[in-house]
Amino acid sequence: MRIAMVSEHASPLAAPGGVDAGGQNVYVAHLTEELAARGHEVTVYTRRDAGDLPDRVPLPGGAVVEHVPAGPPVTLPKDELLPHMPAFGAHLARAWARLRPDVVHAHFWMSGMASQTGARPHGIPLVQTFHALGTVKRRHQGLWDTSPYERIGIERQLGRACERVLATCADEAAELDGMGIPPRRISVVPCGVDAEHFHPAADTGRTPERRLPHRLLACGRLVPRKGYDQAIRALADIPDAELLIGGGPPAGAVDTEPEARRLTRIARRAGVADRVRLLGAVDPDDMPALLRSADLVLCTPVYEPFGIVPLEAMACGVPVLATDVGGHRDSVADGSTGRLIAPQDPGAIADAVRELLADERLRRQHGRNGRERVLRHYTWARVADAAEQVYRLTLADHAVQTATATATV
């Protein structure tokens, strides 16, 4: 099968942890790798954001990344990319006139917009994964939402026009249903985790020295919605514990990040500055060991479209305390692999953390259960199985629709 992956701002070549580099990059990279290993011909189209990038970059597994000229070849915030999507789509239309893919899988709403422009002239079926929905973002961020005003309308139009929408969790599927997208065209295909890299025996890599009896760890992009401030405030009621936060710019520059400065101020006001450490960007090779060094991994965002960190922790056999939002509701089994608690409630975080830290045997059982859950549901092989099935259904449905349309002419 010839598969075109379109990911306008999230290149599989980018290192996760930046403001616009996170779960989508990981998803596209690993799904592409897994599909290529199965013999599919996969090309990932992403925007050229530097002048010295080659037109095409072969990946080790056989896939290719193509850098699309759309706007200036510099890094731009994703919320400023909308004016450049017509050029992106026109490039796709030209590329697909030369070599037509069997199916296009678009990642994020602007990728879907460009993919629709590229695919429509050639009758190529389109599968859409939003990764995050404008309706959810606007609901939680209100006036702080920097997304283009047109986003929600375009997402609704895309969802109704494409052949299939892949939601990453049940919560997103329900949101799509509420947007008027027919449930029969929605399939849930979650994110995954590399269960060989993230493993309970992952004892290689560097980890910061432990200073207190208990270590709590939070990881991800250094942005307000991740809720690190809630974990810091909870720390005031969790004695003998340190909180490490991984993510953002490199360690030497983390103090220049506005969100890092805000979190530092909160820690000082809460009287826990001596127990909070901002690690900055963590080398991917060190991440499994860092997770394994924690007694408990905290994932406390206000909202979360999916959330890969809980999977990484569970794959390493570490229990997870997560807010009861979005994809956490699917991945974290409350009372089995960790705990789900209400968002924006430092008191609930503190109560649950103290309970888990007091029971080492329970934590170990949660860790074992988490690893088993990952192997059953969240390996990249299982994600690719589900994506392949959707592609084949999409192609079959498209063939029937094309034949029907031809017969009625």
GROMACS .gro file of C-alpha atoms in nm:
model
  409
    1MET     CA    1   0.000   0.000   0.000
    2ARG     CA    2   0.131   0.347  -0.084
    3ILE     CA    3   0.057   0.571   0.216
    4ALA     CA    4   0.100   0.948   0.236
    5MET     CA    5   0.135   1.084   0.591
    6VAL     CA    6   0.081   1.460   0.614
    7SER     CA    7   0.200   1.633   0.931
    8GLU     CA    8   0.245   2.001   0.854
    9HIS     CA    9   0.409   2.119   1.180
   10ALA     CA   10   0.514   1.796   1.353
   11SER     CA   11   0.803   1.632   1.173
   12PRO     CA   12   0.905   1.278   1.270
   13LEU     CA   13   1.263   1.410   1.259
   14ALA     CA   14   1.203   1.665   1.539
   15ALA     CA   15   1.297   1.593   1.899
   16PRO     CA   16   0.990   1.597   2.129
   17GLY     CA   17   0.970   1.848   2.412
   18GLY     CA   18   0.946   2.183   2.234
   19VAL     CA   19   0.639   2.404   2.245
   20ASP     CA   20   0.504   2.254   1.921
   21ALA     CA   21   0.685   1.919   1.936
   22GLY     CA   22   0.516   1.648   2.137
   23GLY     CA   23   0.289   1.349   2.104
   24GLN     CA   24   0.200   1.409   1.740
   25ASN     CA   25   0.567   1.389   1.637
   26VAL     CA   26   0.604   1.061   1.827
   27TYR     CA   27   0.284   0.919   1.679
   28VAL     CA   28   0.376   1.002   1.320
   29ALA     CA   29   0.734   0.877   1.360
   30HIS     CA   30   0.648   0.541   1.514
   31LEU     CA   31   0.341   0.467   1.303
   32THR     CA   32   0.545   0.545   0.990
   33GLU     CA   33   0.828   0.320   1.106
   34GLU     CA   34   0.593   0.031   1.186
   35LEU     CA   35   0.404   0.056   0.857
   36ALA     CA   36   0.727   0.074   0.656
   37ALA     CA   37   0.856  -0.235   0.835
   38ARG     CA   38   0.546  -0.418   0.707
   39GLY     CA   39   0.635  -0.340   0.349
   40HIS     CA   40   0.417  -0.033   0.292
   41GLU     CA   41   0.559   0.257   0.092
   42VAL     CA   42   0.527   0.553   0.330
   43THR     CA   43   0.610   0.918   0.263
   44VAL     CA   44   0.573   1.182   0.536
   45TYR     CA   45   0.508   1.537   0.415
   46THR     CA   46   0.602   1.810   0.663
   47ARG     CA   47   0.670   2.182   0.622
   48ARG     CA   48   1.022   2.300   0.546
   49ASP     CA   49   1.115   2.509   0.852
   50ALA     CA   50   1.485   2.564   0.778
   51GLY     CA   51   1.662   2.666   0.459
   52ASP     CA   52   1.930   2.397   0.477
   53LEU     CA   53   1.695   2.099   0.495
   54PRO     CA   54   1.719   1.849   0.206
   55ASP     CA   55   1.409   1.798  -0.006
   56ARG     CA   56   1.385   1.431   0.098
   57VAL     CA   57   1.528   1.245   0.396
   58PRO     CA   58   1.524   0.862   0.390
   59LEU     CA   59   1.440   0.705   0.725
   60PRO     CA   60   1.627   0.392   0.842
   61GLY     CA   61   1.320   0.169   0.807
   62GLY     CA   62   1.255   0.259   0.442
   63ALA     CA   63   1.009   0.549   0.470
   64VAL     CA   64   1.089   0.899   0.343
   65VAL     CA   65   1.031   1.247   0.488
   66GLU     CA   66   0.963   1.515   0.225
   67HIS     CA   67   1.003   1.880   0.322
   68VAL     CA   68   0.730   2.089   0.163
   69PRO     CA   69   0.797   2.454   0.073
   70ALA     CA   70   0.509   2.645   0.230
   71GLY     CA   71   0.586   2.986   0.373
   72PRO     CA   72   0.929   3.107   0.485
   73PRO     CA   73   1.181   2.829   0.562
   74VAL     CA   74   1.202   2.920   0.931
   75THR     CA   75   1.044   2.787   1.247
   76LEU     CA   76   0.699   2.937   1.300
   77PRO     CA   77   0.445   2.871   1.578
   78LYS     CA   78   0.185   2.629   1.445
   79ASP     CA   79  -0.093   2.880   1.509
   80GLU     CA   80   0.067   3.106   1.242
   81LEU     CA   81   0.078   2.843   0.967
   82LEU     CA   82  -0.278   2.868   0.833
   83PRO     CA   83  -0.197   3.126   0.557
   84HIS     CA   84   0.063   2.884   0.419
   85MET     CA   85  -0.166   2.581   0.386
   86PRO     CA   86  -0.285   2.663   0.030
   87ALA     CA   87   0.078   2.646  -0.087
   88PHE     CA   88   0.125   2.323   0.108
   89GLY     CA   89  -0.186   2.173  -0.052
   90ALA     CA   90  -0.083   2.283  -0.401
   91HIS     CA   91   0.253   2.111  -0.355
   92LEU     CA   92   0.076   1.790  -0.250
   93ALA     CA   93  -0.151   1.806  -0.556
   94ARG     CA   94   0.153   1.833  -0.783
   95ALA     CA   95   0.341   1.555  -0.603
   96TRP     CA   96   0.042   1.321  -0.611
   97ALA     CA   97  -0.017   1.387  -0.981
   98ARG     CA   98   0.328   1.234  -1.039
   99LEU     CA   99   0.287   0.945  -0.791
  100ARG     CA  100  -0.060   0.883  -0.654
  101PRO     CA  101  -0.082   0.738  -0.302
  102ASP     CA  102  -0.349   0.481  -0.225
  103VAL     CA  103  -0.454   0.662   0.091
  104VAL     CA  104  -0.368   0.989   0.266
  105HIS     CA  105  -0.350   1.006   0.646
  106ALA     CA  106  -0.356   1.367   0.770
  107HIS     CA  107  -0.240   1.461   1.119
  108PHE     CA  108  -0.382   1.780   1.275
  109TRP     CA  109  -0.648   2.003   1.124
  110MET     CA  110  -0.421   2.214   0.904
  111SER     CA  111  -0.267   1.897   0.759
  112GLY     CA  112  -0.621   1.786   0.679
  113MET     CA  113  -0.693   2.114   0.505
  114ALA     CA  114  -0.381   2.085   0.288
  115SER     CA  115  -0.442   1.714   0.226
  116GLN     CA  116  -0.795   1.781   0.107
  117THR     CA  117  -0.658   2.031  -0.146
  118GLY     CA  118  -0.399   1.779  -0.263
  119ALA     CA  119  -0.618   1.470  -0.269
  120ARG     CA  120  -0.942   1.600  -0.421
  121PRO     CA  121  -0.819   1.642  -0.782
  122HIS     CA  122  -0.695   1.283  -0.788
  123GLY     CA  123  -0.981   1.110  -0.605
  124ILE     CA  124  -0.757   0.989  -0.322
  125PRO     CA  125  -0.935   0.881  -0.001
  126LEU     CA  126  -0.850   1.084   0.309
  127VAL     CA  127  -0.818   0.960   0.667
  128GLN     CA  128  -0.797   1.230   0.936
  129THR     CA  129  -0.647   1.226   1.285
  130PHE     CA  130  -0.692   1.559   1.465
  131HIS     CA  131  -0.469   1.482   1.769
  132ALA     CA  132  -0.640   1.777   1.940
  133LEU     CA  133  -0.972   1.948   1.875
  134GLY     CA  134  -1.035   2.320   1.861
  135THR     CA  135  -1.367   2.282   2.044
  136VAL     CA  136  -1.188   2.131   2.344
  137LYS     CA  137  -0.903   2.381   2.339
  138ARG     CA  138  -1.138   2.679   2.321
  139ARG     CA  139  -1.356   2.539   2.598
  140HIS     CA  140  -1.061   2.516   2.835
  141GLN     CA  141  -0.849   2.814   2.727
  142GLY     CA  142  -1.115   3.065   2.632
  143LEU     CA  143  -0.957   3.400   2.545
  144TRP     CA  144  -0.611   3.246   2.591
  145ASP     CA  145  -0.668   3.017   2.292
  146THR     CA  146  -0.430   3.131   2.018
  147SER     CA  147  -0.572   2.903   1.748
  148PRO     CA  148  -0.701   3.073   1.433
  149TYR     CA  149  -1.068   3.163   1.455
  150GLU     CA  150  -1.145   2.942   1.153
  151ARG     CA  151  -1.016   2.625   1.320
  152ILE     CA  152  -1.340   2.484   1.460
  153GLY     CA  153  -1.534   2.536   1.139
  154ILE     CA  154  -1.260   2.378   0.930
  155GLU     CA  155  -1.238   2.079   1.165
  156ARG     CA  156  -1.613   2.025   1.138
  157GLN     CA  157  -1.601   2.045   0.759
  158LEU     CA  158  -1.303   1.809   0.742
  159GLY     CA  159  -1.465   1.555   0.970
  160ARG     CA  160  -1.776   1.544   0.755
  161ALA     CA  161  -1.589   1.537   0.422
  162CYS     CA  162  -1.311   1.283   0.477
  163GLU     CA  163  -1.368   0.910   0.445
  164ARG     CA  164  -1.270   0.823   0.802
  165VAL     CA  165  -1.169   1.001   1.125
  166LEU     CA  166  -0.931   0.827   1.364
  167ALA     CA  167  -0.991   0.942   1.721
  168THR     CA  168  -0.713   0.867   1.968
  169CYS     CA  169  -0.950   0.798   2.259
  170ALA     CA  170  -1.317   0.749   2.345
  171ASP     CA  171  -1.341   1.102   2.485
  172GLU     CA  172  -1.240   1.245   2.145
  173ALA     CA  173  -1.482   1.014   1.964
  174ALA     CA  174  -1.766   1.153   2.175
  175GLU     CA  175  -1.653   1.508   2.098
  176LEU     CA  176  -1.650   1.430   1.724
  177ASP     CA  177  -2.000   1.286   1.748
  178GLY     CA  178  -2.110   1.611   1.910
  179MET     CA  179  -1.964   1.800   1.613
  180GLY     CA  180  -2.200   1.615   1.381
  181ILE     CA  181  -1.955   1.361   1.241
  182PRO     CA  182  -2.135   1.028   1.184
  183PRO     CA  183  -2.019   0.770   1.442
  184ARG     CA  184  -1.997   0.501   1.171
  185ARG     CA  185  -1.703   0.695   1.022
  186ILE     CA  186  -1.516   0.735   1.352
  187SER     CA  187  -1.262   0.471   1.460
  188VAL     CA  188  -1.063   0.483   1.785
  189VAL     CA  189  -0.694   0.416   1.727
  190PRO     CA  190  -0.486   0.517   2.031
  191CYS     CA  191  -0.131   0.640   2.053
  192GLY     CA  192   0.132   0.382   2.138
  193VAL     CA  193   0.463   0.338   2.315
  194ASP     CA  194   0.790   0.163   2.234
  195ALA     CA  195   0.769  -0.113   2.494
  196GLU     CA  196   1.124  -0.229   2.423
  197HIS     CA  197   1.278   0.114   2.487
  198PHE     CA  198   1.045   0.187   2.781
  199HIS     CA  199   1.091  -0.125   2.991
  200PRO     CA  200   1.100  -0.211   3.364
  201ALA     CA  201   1.462  -0.322   3.326
  202ALA     CA  202   1.568   0.005   3.165
  203ASP     CA  203   1.847   0.087   3.408
  204THR     CA  204   2.080   0.257   3.160
  205GLY     CA  205   2.097   0.632   3.115
  206ARG     CA  206   2.168   0.918   3.349
  207THR     CA  207   1.934   1.017   3.631
  208PRO     CA  208   1.961   1.307   3.877
  209GLU     CA  209   2.076   1.220   4.226
  210ARG     CA  210   1.790   1.146   4.464
  211ARG     CA  211   1.780   1.395   4.752
  212LEU     CA  212   1.475   1.278   4.947
  213PRO     CA  213   1.313   0.941   5.027
  214HIS     CA  214   1.047   0.978   4.759
  215ARG     CA  215   1.066   1.103   4.401
  216LEU     CA  216   0.772   1.233   4.199
  217LEU     CA  217   0.821   1.297   3.829
  218ALA     CA  218   0.627   1.498   3.571
  219CYS     CA  219   0.731   1.519   3.204
  220GLY     CA  220   0.616   1.685   2.886
  221ARG     CA  221   0.603   2.016   2.707
  222LEU     CA  222   0.657   2.315   2.935
  223VAL     CA  223   0.321   2.482   2.877
  224PRO     CA  224   0.055   2.594   3.129
  225ARG     CA  225  -0.212   2.341   3.034
  226LYS     CA  226   0.012   2.055   3.152
  227GLY     CA  227  -0.077   2.149   3.510
  228TYR     CA  228   0.270   2.133   3.665
  229ASP     CA  229   0.162   2.419   3.890
  230GLN     CA  230  -0.099   2.190   4.046
  231ALA     CA  231   0.165   1.928   4.127
  232ILE     CA  232   0.391   2.195   4.279
  233ARG     CA  233   0.113   2.326   4.503
  234ALA     CA  234   0.030   1.970   4.611
  235LEU     CA  235   0.394   1.913   4.711
  236ALA     CA  236   0.346   2.141   5.012
  237ASP     CA  237   0.132   1.864   5.167
  238ILE     CA  238   0.357   1.574   5.064
  239PRO     CA  239   0.649   1.546   5.306
  240ASP     CA  240   0.982   1.379   5.225
  241ALA     CA  241   0.923   1.399   4.849
  242GLU     CA  242   1.092   1.583   4.564
  243LEU     CA  243   0.929   1.677   4.234
  244LEU     CA  244   1.128   1.663   3.911
  245ILE     CA  245   0.983   1.823   3.597
  246GLY     CA  246   1.133   1.721   3.263
  247GLY     CA  247   1.071   1.909   2.942
  248GLY     CA  248   1.123   2.240   2.768
  249PRO     CA  249   1.451   2.391   2.648
  250PRO     CA  250   1.793   2.242   2.733
  251ALA     CA  251   1.884   2.244   3.101
  252GLY     CA  252   2.117   2.541   3.065
  253ALA     CA  253   1.843   2.754   2.913
  254VAL     CA  254   1.539   2.638   3.107
  255ASP     CA  255   1.544   2.948   3.330
  256THR     CA  256   1.479   3.164   3.023
  257GLU     CA  257   1.146   2.991   2.955
  258PRO     CA  258   0.845   3.200   3.074
  259GLU     CA  259   0.659   2.892   3.202
  260ALA     CA  260   0.969   2.777   3.392
  261ARG     CA  261   0.994   3.117   3.563
  262ARG     CA  262   0.624   3.104   3.651
  263LEU     CA  263   0.660   2.757   3.804
  264THR     CA  264   0.964   2.870   4.003
  265ARG     CA  265   0.765   3.159   4.148
  266ILE     CA  266   0.481   2.924   4.243
  267ALA     CA  267   0.726   2.688   4.413
  268ARG     CA  268   0.874   2.974   4.615
  269ARG     CA  269   0.531   3.095   4.726
  270ALA     CA  270   0.435   2.738   4.822
  271GLY     CA  271   0.755   2.698   5.025
  272VAL     CA  272   0.877   2.399   4.820
  273ALA     CA  273   1.138   2.559   4.593
  274ASP     CA  274   1.409   2.344   4.751
  275ARG     CA  275   1.213   2.030   4.655
  276VAL     CA  276   1.129   2.117   4.291
  277ARG     CA  277   1.381   2.070   4.009
  278LEU     CA  278   1.323   2.178   3.650
  279LEU     CA  279   1.537   1.944   3.441
  280GLY     CA  280   1.480   2.099   3.099
  281ALA     CA  281   1.488   1.876   2.792
  282VAL     CA  282   1.565   1.512   2.869
  283ASP     CA  283   1.765   1.302   2.624
  284PRO     CA  284   1.531   1.028   2.489
  285ASP     CA  285   1.796   0.770   2.579
  286ASP     CA  286   1.778   0.883   2.943
  287MET     CA  287   1.399   0.894   2.968
  288PRO     CA  288   1.335   0.528   3.063
  289ALA     CA  289   1.589   0.544   3.346
  290LEU     CA  290   1.443   0.874   3.466
  291LEU     CA  291   1.094   0.722   3.476
  292ARG     CA  292   1.225   0.415   3.657
  293SER     CA  293   1.388   0.638   3.919
  294ALA     CA  294   1.048   0.775   4.024
  295ASP     CA  295   0.816   0.627   4.285
  296LEU     CA  296   0.522   0.783   4.104
  297VAL     CA  297   0.471   0.968   3.775
  298LEU     CA  298   0.232   1.262   3.788
  299CYS     CA  299   0.032   1.363   3.479
  300THR     CA  300  -0.184   1.657   3.590
  301PRO     CA  301  -0.297   1.855   3.283
  302VAL     CA  302  -0.616   2.057   3.277
  303TYR     CA  303  -0.703   1.874   2.956
  304GLU     CA  304  -0.515   1.619   2.746
  305PRO     CA  305  -0.612   1.500   2.396
  306PHE     CA  306  -0.431   1.172   2.465
  307GLY     CA  307  -0.108   1.185   2.666
  308ILE     CA  308   0.189   0.959   2.592
  309VAL     CA  309   0.374   1.002   2.924
  310PRO     CA  310   0.134   0.772   3.115
  311LEU     CA  311   0.204   0.498   2.861
  312GLU     CA  312   0.580   0.547   2.891
  313ALA     CA  313   0.560   0.526   3.270
  314MET     CA  314   0.334   0.219   3.261
  315ALA     CA  315   0.566   0.049   3.011
  316CYS     CA  316   0.848   0.103   3.262
  317GLY     CA  317   0.642  -0.051   3.541
  318VAL     CA  318   0.587   0.278   3.727
  319PRO     CA  319   0.244   0.371   3.867
  320VAL     CA  320   0.072   0.683   3.734
  321LEU     CA  321  -0.135   0.950   3.904
  322ALA     CA  322  -0.327   1.130   3.628
  323THR     CA  323  -0.609   1.377   3.596
  324ASP     CA  324  -0.940   1.230   3.485
  325VAL     CA  325  -0.941   1.395   3.141
  326GLY     CA  326  -0.920   1.302   2.774
  327GLY     CA  327  -0.703   1.006   2.684
  328HIS     CA  328  -0.608   0.940   3.047
  329ARG     CA  329  -0.953   0.789   3.092
  330ASP     CA  330  -0.862   0.520   2.839
  331SER     CA  331  -0.498   0.454   2.922
  332VAL     CA  332  -0.486   0.472   3.304
  333ALA     CA  333  -0.699   0.209   3.476
  334ASP     CA  334  -0.806   0.371   3.802
  335GLY     CA  335  -0.716   0.153   4.098
  336SER     CA  336  -0.524  -0.092   3.878
  337THR     CA  337  -0.237   0.091   3.706
  338GLY     CA  338  -0.256   0.404   3.921
  339ARG     CA  339  -0.512   0.667   4.010
  340LEU     CA  340  -0.736   0.913   3.826
  341ILE     CA  341  -0.815   1.235   4.010
  342ALA     CA  342  -1.008   1.553   3.932
  343PRO     CA  343  -0.814   1.821   3.743
  344GLN     CA  344  -0.707   2.148   3.909
  345ASP     CA  345  -0.730   2.002   4.260
  346PRO     CA  346  -0.393   2.009   4.443
  347GLY     CA  347  -0.558   1.867   4.754
  348ALA     CA  348  -0.675   1.558   4.566
  349ILE     CA  349  -0.326   1.516   4.419
  350ALA     CA  350  -0.167   1.537   4.763
  351ASP     CA  351  -0.414   1.290   4.918
  352ALA     CA  352  -0.366   1.033   4.642
  353VAL     CA  353   0.014   1.069   4.638
  354ARG     CA  354   0.042   1.023   5.015
  355GLU     CA  355  -0.177   0.713   4.996
  356LEU     CA  356   0.034   0.557   4.721
  357LEU     CA  357   0.370   0.651   4.871
  358ALA     CA  358   0.263   0.483   5.197
  359ASP     CA  359   0.206   0.147   5.025
  360GLU     CA  360   0.507   0.019   4.833
  361ARG     CA  361   0.346  -0.317   4.761
  362LEU     CA  362   0.046  -0.147   4.600
  363ARG     CA  363   0.275   0.068   4.387
  364ARG     CA  364   0.461  -0.240   4.266
  365GLN     CA  365   0.134  -0.410   4.174
  366HIS     CA  366   0.015  -0.100   3.989
  367GLY     CA  367   0.345  -0.100   3.801
  368ARG     CA  368   0.309  -0.464   3.694
  369ASN     CA  369  -0.050  -0.406   3.588
  370GLY     CA  370   0.054  -0.102   3.387
  371ARG     CA  371   0.317  -0.296   3.194
  372GLU     CA  372   0.066  -0.571   3.114
  373ARG     CA  373  -0.190  -0.315   2.999
  374VAL     CA  374   0.061  -0.154   2.762
  375LEU     CA  375   0.153  -0.488   2.606
  376ARG     CA  376  -0.215  -0.575   2.553
  377HIS     CA  377  -0.329  -0.246   2.406
  378TYR     CA  378  -0.063   0.017   2.340
  379THR     CA  379   0.239  -0.119   2.152
  380TRP     CA  380   0.306   0.042   1.816
  381ALA     CA  381   0.245  -0.294   1.651
  382ARG     CA  382  -0.112  -0.293   1.786
  383VAL     CA  383  -0.160   0.071   1.679
  384ALA     CA  384  -0.037  -0.015   1.327
  385ASP     CA  385  -0.270  -0.318   1.317
  386ALA     CA  386  -0.565  -0.088   1.383
  387ALA     CA  387  -0.448   0.181   1.138
  388GLU     CA  388  -0.394  -0.078   0.863
  389GLN     CA  389  -0.745  -0.211   0.917
  390VAL     CA  390  -0.889   0.140   0.884
  391TYR     CA  391  -0.691   0.207   0.566
  392ARG     CA  392  -0.820  -0.116   0.409
  393LEU     CA  393  -1.180  -0.039   0.508
  394THR     CA  394  -1.138   0.311   0.368
  395LEU     CA  395  -1.005   0.180   0.037
  396ALA     CA  396  -1.287  -0.075   0.011
  397ASP     CA  397  -1.554   0.186   0.087
  398HIS     CA  398  -1.394   0.430  -0.158
  399ALA     CA  399  -1.391   0.167  -0.434
  400VAL     CA  400  -1.762   0.099  -0.379
  401GLN     CA  401  -1.846   0.472  -0.382
  402THR     CA  402  -1.641   0.524  -0.699
  403ALA     CA  403  -1.808   0.229  -0.874
  404THR     CA  404  -2.153   0.351  -0.771
  405ALA     CA  405  -2.083   0.704  -0.894
  406THR     CA  406  -1.952   0.570  -1.227
  407ALA     CA  407  -2.258   0.345  -1.273
  408THR     CA  408  -2.497   0.638  -1.224
  409VAL     CA  409  -2.328   0.859  -1.482
   0.00000   0.00000   0.00000
